[in-house]
Amino acid sequence: MTTGRPGEFPVWRAPVEEYPELLVGRSSRVWGGLRALRLLVLGGWLAVTLLGFIGPGLSSPYLLAYPVLLVFSAWALGVGYGVTLFVLSCVVVVALAAAQAMGLLAHAGPGSVISAAVTLLVVMAVTMVMTLVLLRAFLERYAGMRQLHSQNQLDLQAARARETDLRLLADHLPGLVFECDVQGRCLYVNQRLALFFGKPAQALLGTPMVELLGGGTVRDFTTYQSAVLRGDVVEFSMRRMAPDGVWCTVEVTLVPRQAADSARVVGWYGMIYDVTRRENVALELRDKATHDTLTGLPNRLLFHERLDHAIRNALRRKKSVAVMFIDLDNFKRINDVMGHATGDLFLREMARRITGAIRTIDTVARLGGDEFVVLAEEVDNPETAALIADKVLNALLQPMMIGQEKVSAGGSIGIAMGPQDGDTGEALLQAADAALYEAKSAGRKCYRIFNAGLSAAPETGGFSRPAAL
């Protein structure tokens, strides 16, 4: 349909030409059928006209086919064909009336000829007007439906393009993305999830997600699945063995998928993210923060954590713990004379020896410089602590070769028992430091056990030997 200038009657194309899908769709057969239809209508019109001229003229009942042909041609072939046939039909009616009035055709009175001609012309005019009005309304409605259909097609194409983009994005996300129905069966999995489980993505469709997770997580995952089907967003982490046999830690997020027309849950989306590398980095950072970089032993921070925990455990179980403060001999001379690299080598060797001399349940830490400390748990009496200190001293006294030079080591040890000598980590370390000062005053290469006669030296922050023990 096209329109002219404002106020002009619209110009209508043939419905089959503008909208060929009205008949059989867009194909070459449509145009072949259209030509046959034109010939059929034209042939019918010529036959009716011929019968009118060779018959009784306007009295011929065949002329009643004109309105029918006008309606059919306008609907099937377009307004142009209908208007053309209408004009030709009017000309024929007038010609028939004139021929009958002049006696060229069957004789009829003038009154009857004019009446019959006017009646037929009015019928054809009314038929043509009604056909045009109805056809115009139909084509306008059809044009609106066609436009709506075109818009729907565009929206559908845009939705499909968006779905393609989202699937492409999901395939390149660093996580495992999937979609499940209410039974937990996979409706979609991205490529990373397929690679993680070592199967083609198509082969995973229809597989219950609980089977893919497998192992001891099945019962827990069923609980999470029930929660997401109630409409909750669920987040949890778990350990799982990957197909390559490596255990990994994953974080899982489940989000309910609701129906488009209601809040009814019809499935859920999920994302699994492998956080093993992140956990390893966190553990590595914590290890660096809690361990001495030179010797690999626990540092002051970690030792205090273990000491506080050991004291609380000893108080609860009515047991004892021992803290041994160790100060190495000759470290300053080795470090100054032989260099820092040799001093570092010396400290690492002393750390190894102390670790080898204590029990597996004990903890040795480096507080800084040449100061080490040992935490011995489940020590029943000071004599047991003294046996451990003896082993440490013997290990430290063994000479070591640094390059071509034999270096003698050794050390002094102060021992404090908790919670008797202190019910906090700080108090227990102060007591062990006081005993260490006593061991140094006694000539080094020995140990001393703290007793109540030792007191702190406020001016130095350390501890001094009392006047009498």
Short mmCIF file of N, CA, C and O in Angstrom, two decimals, residues 286-401:
data_model
loop_
_atom_site.label_atom_id
_atom_site.label_comp_id
_atom_site.label_asym_id
_atom_site.label_seq_id
_atom_site.Cartn_x
_atom_site.Cartn_y
_atom_site.Cartn_z
N ARG A 286 50.93 -16.27 54.10
CA ARG A 286 50.90 -16.48 55.55
C ARG A 286 52.18 -17.16 56.01
O ARG A 286 52.72 -16.84 57.09
N ASP A 287 52.68 -18.09 55.19
CA ASP A 287 53.92 -18.76 55.57
C ASP A 287 55.07 -17.76 55.65
O ASP A 287 55.89 -17.82 56.56
N LYS A 288 55.09 -16.82 54.67
CA LYS A 288 56.15 -15.81 54.70
C LYS A 288 55.98 -14.88 55.88
O LYS A 288 56.97 -14.38 56.44
N ALA A 289 54.71 -14.63 56.26
CA ALA A 289 54.47 -13.72 57.38
C ALA A 289 54.73 -14.37 58.72
O ALA A 289 54.95 -13.68 59.72
N THR A 290 54.71 -15.70 58.77
CA THR A 290 54.85 -16.39 60.06
C THR A 290 56.12 -17.22 60.16
O THR A 290 56.29 -17.94 61.16
N HIS A 291 56.98 -17.16 59.15
CA HIS A 291 58.21 -17.96 59.19
C HIS A 291 59.42 -17.08 58.88
O HIS A 291 59.32 -16.10 58.12
N ASP A 292 60.50 -17.46 59.44
CA ASP A 292 61.77 -16.75 59.23
C ASP A 292 62.28 -17.07 57.82
O ASP A 292 62.38 -18.24 57.43
N THR A 293 62.59 -16.04 57.04
CA THR A 293 63.00 -16.24 55.65
C THR A 293 64.37 -16.91 55.55
O THR A 293 64.65 -17.59 54.55
N LEU A 294 65.23 -16.75 56.55
CA LEU A 294 66.59 -17.31 56.46
C LEU A 294 66.59 -18.80 56.81
O LEU A 294 67.15 -19.61 56.06
N THR A 295 65.97 -19.16 57.92
CA THR A 295 66.03 -20.55 58.41
C THR A 295 64.79 -21.37 58.08
O THR A 295 64.83 -22.60 58.16
N GLY A 296 63.68 -20.70 57.74
CA GLY A 296 62.43 -21.41 57.49
C GLY A 296 61.69 -21.79 58.76
O GLY A 296 60.63 -22.41 58.71
N LEU A 297 62.24 -21.41 59.93
CA LEU A 297 61.58 -21.71 61.20
C LEU A 297 60.43 -20.73 61.45
O LEU A 297 60.39 -19.64 60.87
N PRO A 298 59.48 -21.10 62.33
CA PRO A 298 58.46 -20.13 62.73
C PRO A 298 59.12 -18.86 63.29
O PRO A 298 60.16 -18.94 63.96
N ASN A 299 58.50 -17.72 63.02
CA ASN A 299 59.05 -16.47 63.55
C ASN A 299 58.35 -16.10 64.85
O ASN A 299 57.59 -16.89 65.41
N ARG A 300 58.61 -14.89 65.32
CA ARG A 300 58.08 -14.46 66.61
C ARG A 300 56.54 -14.50 66.63
O ARG A 300 55.93 -14.93 67.61
N LEU A 301 55.89 -14.07 65.51
CA LEU A 301 54.44 -14.02 65.45
C LEU A 301 53.83 -15.41 65.62
O LEU A 301 52.94 -15.63 66.46
N LEU A 302 54.30 -16.37 64.82
CA LEU A 302 53.75 -17.72 64.89
C LEU A 302 54.09 -18.37 66.23
O LEU A 302 53.25 -19.12 66.79
N PHE A 303 55.27 -18.12 66.76
CA PHE A 303 55.64 -18.73 68.03
C PHE A 303 54.72 -18.26 69.15
O PHE A 303 54.29 -19.05 69.99
N HIS A 304 54.40 -16.96 69.17
CA HIS A 304 53.51 -16.44 70.20
C HIS A 304 52.12 -17.07 70.07
O HIS A 304 51.47 -17.35 71.08
N GLU A 305 51.64 -17.28 68.85
CA GLU A 305 50.35 -17.93 68.67
C GLU A 305 50.38 -19.35 69.25
O GLU A 305 49.46 -19.75 69.98
N ARG A 306 51.41 -20.10 68.92
CA ARG A 306 51.50 -21.47 69.44
C ARG A 306 51.72 -21.50 70.95
O ARG A 306 51.20 -22.37 71.64
N LEU A 307 52.49 -20.53 71.46
CA LEU A 307 52.75 -20.49 72.90
C LEU A 307 51.46 -20.19 73.66
O LEU A 307 51.15 -20.86 74.67
N ASP A 308 50.68 -19.21 73.21
CA ASP A 308 49.42 -18.89 73.89
C ASP A 308 48.47 -20.08 73.85
O ASP A 308 47.79 -20.38 74.84
N HIS A 309 48.42 -20.76 72.70
CA HIS A 309 47.56 -21.93 72.60
C HIS A 309 48.04 -23.04 73.54
O HIS A 309 47.22 -23.73 74.19
N ALA A 310 49.35 -23.25 73.63
CA ALA A 310 49.90 -24.30 74.49
C ALA A 310 49.61 -24.01 75.96
O ALA A 310 49.29 -24.93 76.73
N ILE A 311 49.69 -22.74 76.36
CA ILE A 311 49.42 -22.39 77.76
C ILE A 311 47.96 -22.62 78.09
O ILE A 311 47.62 -23.17 79.16
N ARG A 312 47.04 -22.22 77.18
CA ARG A 312 45.62 -22.45 77.43
C ARG A 312 45.33 -23.95 77.53
O ARG A 312 44.55 -24.38 78.39
N ASN A 313 45.96 -24.71 76.66
CA ASN A 313 45.77 -26.16 76.69
C ASN A 313 46.31 -26.77 77.98
O ASN A 313 45.71 -27.68 78.57
N ALA A 314 47.47 -26.27 78.44
CA ALA A 314 48.07 -26.79 79.68
C ALA A 314 47.19 -26.46 80.88
O ALA A 314 47.01 -27.29 81.79
N LEU A 315 46.64 -25.25 80.92
CA LEU A 315 45.76 -24.88 82.02
C LEU A 315 44.50 -25.74 82.03
O LEU A 315 44.02 -26.15 83.10
N ARG A 316 43.97 -26.04 80.85
CA ARG A 316 42.75 -26.83 80.77
C ARG A 316 43.00 -28.28 81.17
O ARG A 316 42.18 -28.90 81.85
N ARG A 317 44.15 -28.83 80.75
CA ARG A 317 44.44 -30.24 81.01
C ARG A 317 45.29 -30.45 82.26
O ARG A 317 45.67 -31.58 82.57
N LYS A 318 45.61 -29.32 82.92
CA LYS A 318 46.45 -29.38 84.13
C LYS A 318 47.80 -30.05 83.82
O LYS A 318 48.28 -30.94 84.54
N LYS A 319 48.41 -29.62 82.75
CA LYS A 319 49.72 -30.09 82.33
C LYS A 319 50.71 -28.94 82.38
O LYS A 319 50.37 -27.81 82.77
N SER A 320 51.95 -29.21 81.96
CA SER A 320 52.98 -28.18 81.96
C SER A 320 53.60 -28.06 80.57
O SER A 320 53.58 -29.02 79.78
N VAL A 321 54.12 -26.88 80.31
CA VAL A 321 54.88 -26.64 79.08
C VAL A 321 56.21 -26.01 79.49
O VAL A 321 56.33 -25.40 80.56
N ALA A 322 57.20 -26.15 78.62
CA ALA A 322 58.51 -25.56 78.89
C ALA A 322 58.90 -24.65 77.73
O ALA A 322 58.69 -24.99 76.57
N VAL A 323 59.45 -23.49 78.08
CA VAL A 323 59.97 -22.56 77.09
C VAL A 323 61.48 -22.45 77.31
O VAL A 323 61.94 -22.19 78.44
N MET A 324 62.26 -22.67 76.25
CA MET A 324 63.72 -22.63 76.33
C MET A 324 64.22 -21.50 75.45
O MET A 324 64.06 -21.52 74.23
N PHE A 325 64.82 -20.53 76.09
CA PHE A 325 65.40 -19.38 75.38
C PHE A 325 66.86 -19.72 75.07
O PHE A 325 67.64 -20.01 76.00
N ILE A 326 67.25 -19.69 73.78
CA ILE A 326 68.59 -20.12 73.37
C ILE A 326 69.33 -18.94 72.77
O ILE A 326 68.79 -18.25 71.87
N ASP A 327 70.54 -18.70 73.24
CA ASP A 327 71.40 -17.67 72.67
C ASP A 327 72.70 -18.34 72.22
O ASP A 327 73.37 -19.01 73.00
N LEU A 328 73.08 -18.17 70.93
CA LEU A 328 74.25 -18.84 70.37
C LEU A 328 75.54 -18.13 70.78
O LEU A 328 75.56 -16.91 70.96
N ASP A 329 76.61 -18.91 70.89
CA ASP A 329 77.93 -18.37 71.17
C ASP A 329 78.68 -18.16 69.85
O ASP A 329 78.45 -18.87 68.86
N ASN A 330 79.56 -17.19 69.83
CA ASN A 330 80.50 -16.95 68.72
C ASN A 330 79.84 -16.44 67.43
O ASN A 330 80.51 -16.31 66.41
N PHE A 331 78.53 -16.18 67.47
CA PHE A 331 77.88 -15.75 66.22
C PHE A 331 78.40 -14.38 65.77
O PHE A 331 78.69 -14.17 64.59
N LYS A 332 78.56 -13.44 66.71
CA LYS A 332 79.00 -12.10 66.33
C LYS A 332 80.39 -12.13 65.71
O LYS A 332 80.66 -11.47 64.71
N ARG A 333 81.29 -12.94 66.28
CA ARG A 333 82.64 -13.03 65.72
C ARG A 333 82.61 -13.63 64.31
O ARG A 333 83.27 -13.15 63.40
N ILE A 334 81.82 -14.71 64.13
CA ILE A 334 81.73 -15.35 62.82
C ILE A 334 81.16 -14.38 61.79
O ILE A 334 81.66 -14.25 60.68
N ASN A 335 80.12 -13.68 62.18
CA ASN A 335 79.44 -12.76 61.26
C ASN A 335 80.33 -11.59 60.88
O ASN A 335 80.36 -11.15 59.73
N ASP A 336 81.08 -11.06 61.86
CA ASP A 336 81.92 -9.88 61.61
C ASP A 336 83.19 -10.25 60.86
O ASP A 336 83.64 -9.53 59.96
N VAL A 337 83.83 -11.37 61.23
CA VAL A 337 85.12 -11.73 60.66
C VAL A 337 84.97 -12.45 59.33
O VAL A 337 85.67 -12.16 58.35
N MET A 338 84.02 -13.40 59.26
CA MET A 338 83.91 -14.25 58.08
C MET A 338 82.83 -13.76 57.09
O MET A 338 82.70 -14.32 56.00
N GLY A 339 82.10 -12.76 57.46
CA GLY A 339 81.13 -12.18 56.53
C GLY A 339 79.71 -12.63 56.81
O GLY A 339 79.45 -13.64 57.48
N HIS A 340 78.75 -11.84 56.26
CA HIS A 340 77.33 -12.12 56.52
C HIS A 340 76.88 -13.41 55.86
O HIS A 340 76.01 -14.12 56.40
N ALA A 341 77.43 -13.74 54.72
CA ALA A 341 77.03 -14.99 54.05
C ALA A 341 77.39 -16.19 54.92
O ALA A 341 76.61 -17.13 55.06
N THR A 342 78.58 -16.15 55.52
CA THR A 342 78.99 -17.23 56.41
C THR A 342 78.13 -17.24 57.67
O THR A 342 77.75 -18.31 58.18
N GLY A 343 77.79 -16.04 58.16
CA GLY A 343 76.92 -15.95 59.33
C GLY A 343 75.55 -16.55 59.05
O GLY A 343 74.97 -17.24 59.90
N ASP A 344 75.02 -16.32 57.85
CA ASP A 344 73.73 -16.90 57.48
C ASP A 344 73.82 -18.43 57.41
O ASP A 344 72.92 -19.14 57.86
N LEU A 345 74.92 -18.92 56.84
CA LEU A 345 75.12 -20.35 56.76
C LEU A 345 75.20 -20.96 58.16
O LEU A 345 74.65 -22.04 58.43
N PHE A 346 75.87 -20.26 59.06
CA PHE A 346 76.00 -20.71 60.45
C PHE A 346 74.62 -20.79 61.12
O PHE A 346 74.28 -21.77 61.80
N LEU A 347 73.79 -19.76 60.93
CA LEU A 347 72.46 -19.75 61.55
C LEU A 347 71.58 -20.87 61.02
O LEU A 347 70.84 -21.50 61.77
N ARG A 348 71.67 -21.12 59.71
CA ARG A 348 70.85 -22.20 59.14
C ARG A 348 71.28 -23.56 59.70
O ARG A 348 70.45 -24.42 59.98
N GLU A 349 72.58 -23.75 59.88
CA GLU A 349 73.07 -25.01 60.43
C GLU A 349 72.63 -25.17 61.89
O GLU A 349 72.22 -26.26 62.31
N MET A 350 72.70 -24.09 62.67
CA MET A 350 72.27 -24.17 64.07
C MET A 350 70.77 -24.45 64.16
O MET A 350 70.31 -25.20 65.03
N ALA A 351 70.00 -23.85 63.26
CA ALA A 351 68.54 -24.10 63.25
C ALA A 351 68.27 -25.57 62.95
O ALA A 351 67.39 -26.19 63.57
N ARG A 352 69.03 -26.13 62.01
CA ARG A 352 68.85 -27.55 61.67
C ARG A 352 69.20 -28.44 62.87
O ARG A 352 68.50 -29.42 63.15
N ARG A 353 70.26 -28.09 63.58
CA ARG A 353 70.68 -28.91 64.72
C ARG A 353 69.68 -28.85 65.85
O ARG A 353 69.38 -29.87 66.49
N ILE A 354 69.16 -27.68 66.13
CA ILE A 354 68.16 -27.56 67.21
C ILE A 354 66.91 -28.36 66.85
O ILE A 354 66.35 -29.07 67.69
N THR A 355 66.49 -28.24 65.61
CA THR A 355 65.30 -28.97 65.17
C THR A 355 65.50 -30.47 65.29
O THR A 355 64.59 -31.21 65.68
N GLY A 356 66.70 -30.95 64.98
CA GLY A 356 66.98 -32.37 65.08
C GLY A 356 67.09 -32.88 66.50
O GLY A 356 66.94 -34.08 66.75
N ALA A 357 67.35 -31.98 67.46
CA ALA A 357 67.56 -32.41 68.84
C ALA A 357 66.26 -32.46 69.64
O ALA A 357 66.20 -33.16 70.66
N ILE A 358 65.23 -31.74 69.21
CA ILE A 358 63.99 -31.70 70.00
C ILE A 358 63.03 -32.78 69.51
O ILE A 358 63.28 -33.46 68.50
N ARG A 359 61.91 -32.93 70.20
CA ARG A 359 60.89 -33.90 69.83
C ARG A 359 60.04 -33.37 68.67
O ARG A 359 60.01 -32.16 68.42
N THR A 360 59.33 -34.27 68.02
CA THR A 360 58.51 -33.86 66.88
C THR A 360 57.32 -33.00 67.31
O THR A 360 56.80 -32.22 66.52
N ILE A 361 56.88 -33.14 68.56
CA ILE A 361 55.75 -32.35 69.03
C ILE A 361 56.17 -30.97 69.49
O ILE A 361 55.32 -30.13 69.80
N ASP A 362 57.48 -30.72 69.58
CA ASP A 362 57.98 -29.42 70.04
C ASP A 362 58.12 -28.45 68.88
O ASP A 362 58.17 -28.84 67.72
N THR A 363 58.22 -27.16 69.21
CA THR A 363 58.35 -26.10 68.21
C THR A 363 59.61 -25.31 68.48
O THR A 363 59.86 -24.90 69.62
N VAL A 364 60.41 -25.09 67.43
CA VAL A 364 61.57 -24.23 67.53
C VAL A 364 61.34 -23.02 66.62
O VAL A 364 60.85 -23.16 65.50
N ALA A 365 61.66 -21.84 67.11
CA ALA A 365 61.45 -20.61 66.35
C ALA A 365 62.68 -19.72 66.48
O ALA A 365 63.46 -19.84 67.45
N ARG A 366 62.86 -18.87 65.48
CA ARG A 366 63.93 -17.88 65.55
C ARG A 366 63.29 -16.52 65.81
O ARG A 366 62.45 -16.05 65.04
N LEU A 367 63.70 -15.89 66.90
CA LEU A 367 63.15 -14.59 67.26
C LEU A 367 63.89 -13.46 66.58
O LEU A 367 63.35 -12.35 66.46
N GLY A 368 65.08 -13.69 66.12
CA GLY A 368 65.88 -12.65 65.49
C GLY A 368 67.33 -12.80 65.87
O GLY A 368 67.66 -13.27 66.96
N GLY A 369 68.24 -12.36 64.98
CA GLY A 369 69.66 -12.47 65.26
C GLY A 369 70.06 -13.90 65.54
O GLY A 369 69.75 -14.81 64.78
N ASP A 370 70.73 -14.12 66.69
CA ASP A 370 71.14 -15.47 67.06
C ASP A 370 70.29 -16.00 68.21
O ASP A 370 70.72 -16.89 68.95
N GLU A 371 69.08 -15.48 68.37
CA GLU A 371 68.18 -15.91 69.43
C GLU A 371 67.16 -16.90 68.89
O GLU A 371 66.43 -16.61 67.93
N PHE A 372 67.11 -18.06 69.52
CA PHE A 372 66.15 -19.09 69.18
C PHE A 372 65.34 -19.43 70.43
O PHE A 372 65.79 -19.18 71.56
N VAL A 373 64.19 -20.01 70.23
CA VAL A 373 63.36 -20.39 71.35
C VAL A 373 62.66 -21.70 71.01
O VAL A 373 62.28 -21.94 69.86
N VAL A 374 62.53 -22.56 72.04
CA VAL A 374 61.89 -23.86 71.88
C VAL A 374 60.68 -23.93 72.79
O VAL A 374 60.77 -23.57 73.98
N LEU A 375 59.56 -24.40 72.23
CA LEU A 375 58.36 -24.66 73.01
C LEU A 375 58.17 -26.17 73.11
O LEU A 375 57.96 -26.84 72.10
N ALA A 376 58.28 -26.68 74.32
CA ALA A 376 58.12 -28.12 74.56
C ALA A 376 56.81 -28.34 75.30
O ALA A 376 56.65 -27.90 76.45
N GLU A 377 55.87 -29.00 74.65
CA GLU A 377 54.56 -29.26 75.26
C GLU A 377 54.56 -30.62 75.95
O GLU A 377 55.40 -31.48 75.69
N GLU A 378 53.57 -30.79 76.84
CA GLU A 378 53.39 -32.04 77.58
C GLU A 378 54.67 -32.45 78.31
O GLU A 378 55.15 -33.59 78.21
N VAL A 379 55.25 -31.48 79.01
CA VAL A 379 56.44 -31.73 79.83
C VAL A 379 55.98 -31.84 81.28
O VAL A 379 55.42 -30.89 81.84
N ASP A 380 56.20 -32.99 81.90
CA ASP A 380 55.67 -33.23 83.24
C ASP A 380 56.43 -32.49 84.34
O ASP A 380 55.87 -32.11 85.35
N ASN A 381 57.75 -32.30 84.14
CA ASN A 381 58.55 -31.70 85.21
C ASN A 381 59.77 -31.03 84.59
O ASN A 381 60.10 -31.25 83.42
N PRO A 382 60.47 -30.20 85.35
CA PRO A 382 61.66 -29.54 84.83
C PRO A 382 62.75 -30.49 84.39
O PRO A 382 63.57 -30.16 83.52
N GLU A 383 62.80 -31.71 84.98
CA GLU A 383 63.84 -32.66 84.60
C GLU A 383 63.68 -33.10 83.15
O GLU A 383 64.68 -33.27 82.43
N THR A 384 62.45 -33.26 82.72
CA THR A 384 62.23 -33.62 81.31
C THR A 384 62.69 -32.50 80.40
O THR A 384 63.32 -32.74 79.36
N ALA A 385 62.39 -31.25 80.80
CA ALA A 385 62.85 -30.10 80.02
C ALA A 385 64.37 -30.05 79.99
O ALA A 385 64.98 -29.70 78.96
N ALA A 386 64.99 -30.42 81.12
CA ALA A 386 66.45 -30.39 81.18
C ALA A 386 67.05 -31.42 80.24
O ALA A 386 68.10 -31.18 79.61
N LEU A 387 66.43 -32.58 80.08
CA LEU A 387 66.92 -33.60 79.16
C LEU A 387 66.90 -33.07 77.71
O LEU A 387 67.84 -33.29 76.94
N ILE A 388 65.81 -32.37 77.36
CA ILE A 388 65.73 -31.80 76.01
C ILE A 388 66.80 -30.72 75.83
O ILE A 388 67.47 -30.66 74.79
N ALA A 389 67.02 -29.90 76.87
CA ALA A 389 68.04 -28.85 76.79
C ALA A 389 69.43 -29.45 76.63
O ALA A 389 70.28 -28.91 75.90
N ASP A 390 69.69 -30.56 77.31
CA ASP A 390 70.99 -31.24 77.16
C ASP A 390 71.23 -31.67 75.73
O ASP A 390 72.34 -31.52 75.19
N LYS A 391 70.19 -32.25 75.10
CA LYS A 391 70.35 -32.68 73.71
C LYS A 391 70.62 -31.49 72.80
O LYS A 391 71.47 -31.57 71.89
N VAL A 392 69.97 -30.37 73.05
CA VAL A 392 70.19 -29.18 72.22
C VAL A 392 71.61 -28.66 72.41
O VAL A 392 72.30 -28.32 71.42
N LEU A 393 72.07 -28.61 73.64
CA LEU A 393 73.43 -28.12 73.90
C LEU A 393 74.46 -29.01 73.24
O LEU A 393 75.44 -28.52 72.66
N ASN A 394 74.28 -30.31 73.35
CA ASN A 394 75.23 -31.23 72.71
C ASN A 394 75.25 -31.04 71.19
O ASN A 394 76.32 -31.11 70.56
N ALA A 395 74.09 -30.81 70.60
CA ALA A 395 74.04 -30.60 69.16
C ALA A 395 74.74 -29.31 68.77
O ALA A 395 75.45 -29.24 67.76
N LEU A 396 74.58 -28.26 69.60
CA LEU A 396 75.20 -26.98 69.29
C LEU A 396 76.72 -27.01 69.50
O LEU A 396 77.46 -26.27 68.82
N LEU A 397 77.19 -27.81 70.42
CA LEU A 397 78.61 -27.85 70.73
C LEU A 397 79.44 -28.56 69.66
O LEU A 397 80.67 -28.41 69.63
N GLN A 398 78.81 -29.34 68.80
CA GLN A 398 79.55 -30.03 67.75
C GLN A 398 80.13 -28.99 66.78
O GLN A 398 79.43 -28.11 66.30
N PRO A 399 81.45 -29.08 66.49
CA PRO A 399 82.07 -28.12 65.56
C PRO A 399 81.53 -28.31 64.13
O PRO A 399 81.07 -29.38 63.76
N MET A 400 81.63 -27.26 63.36
CA MET A 400 81.17 -27.33 61.97
C MET A 400 82.25 -26.75 61.08
O MET A 400 83.02 -25.86 61.48
N MET A 401 82.32 -27.24 59.84
CA MET A 401 83.30 -26.76 58.88
C MET A 401 82.65 -25.70 58.00
O MET A 401 81.59 -25.90 57.41
#
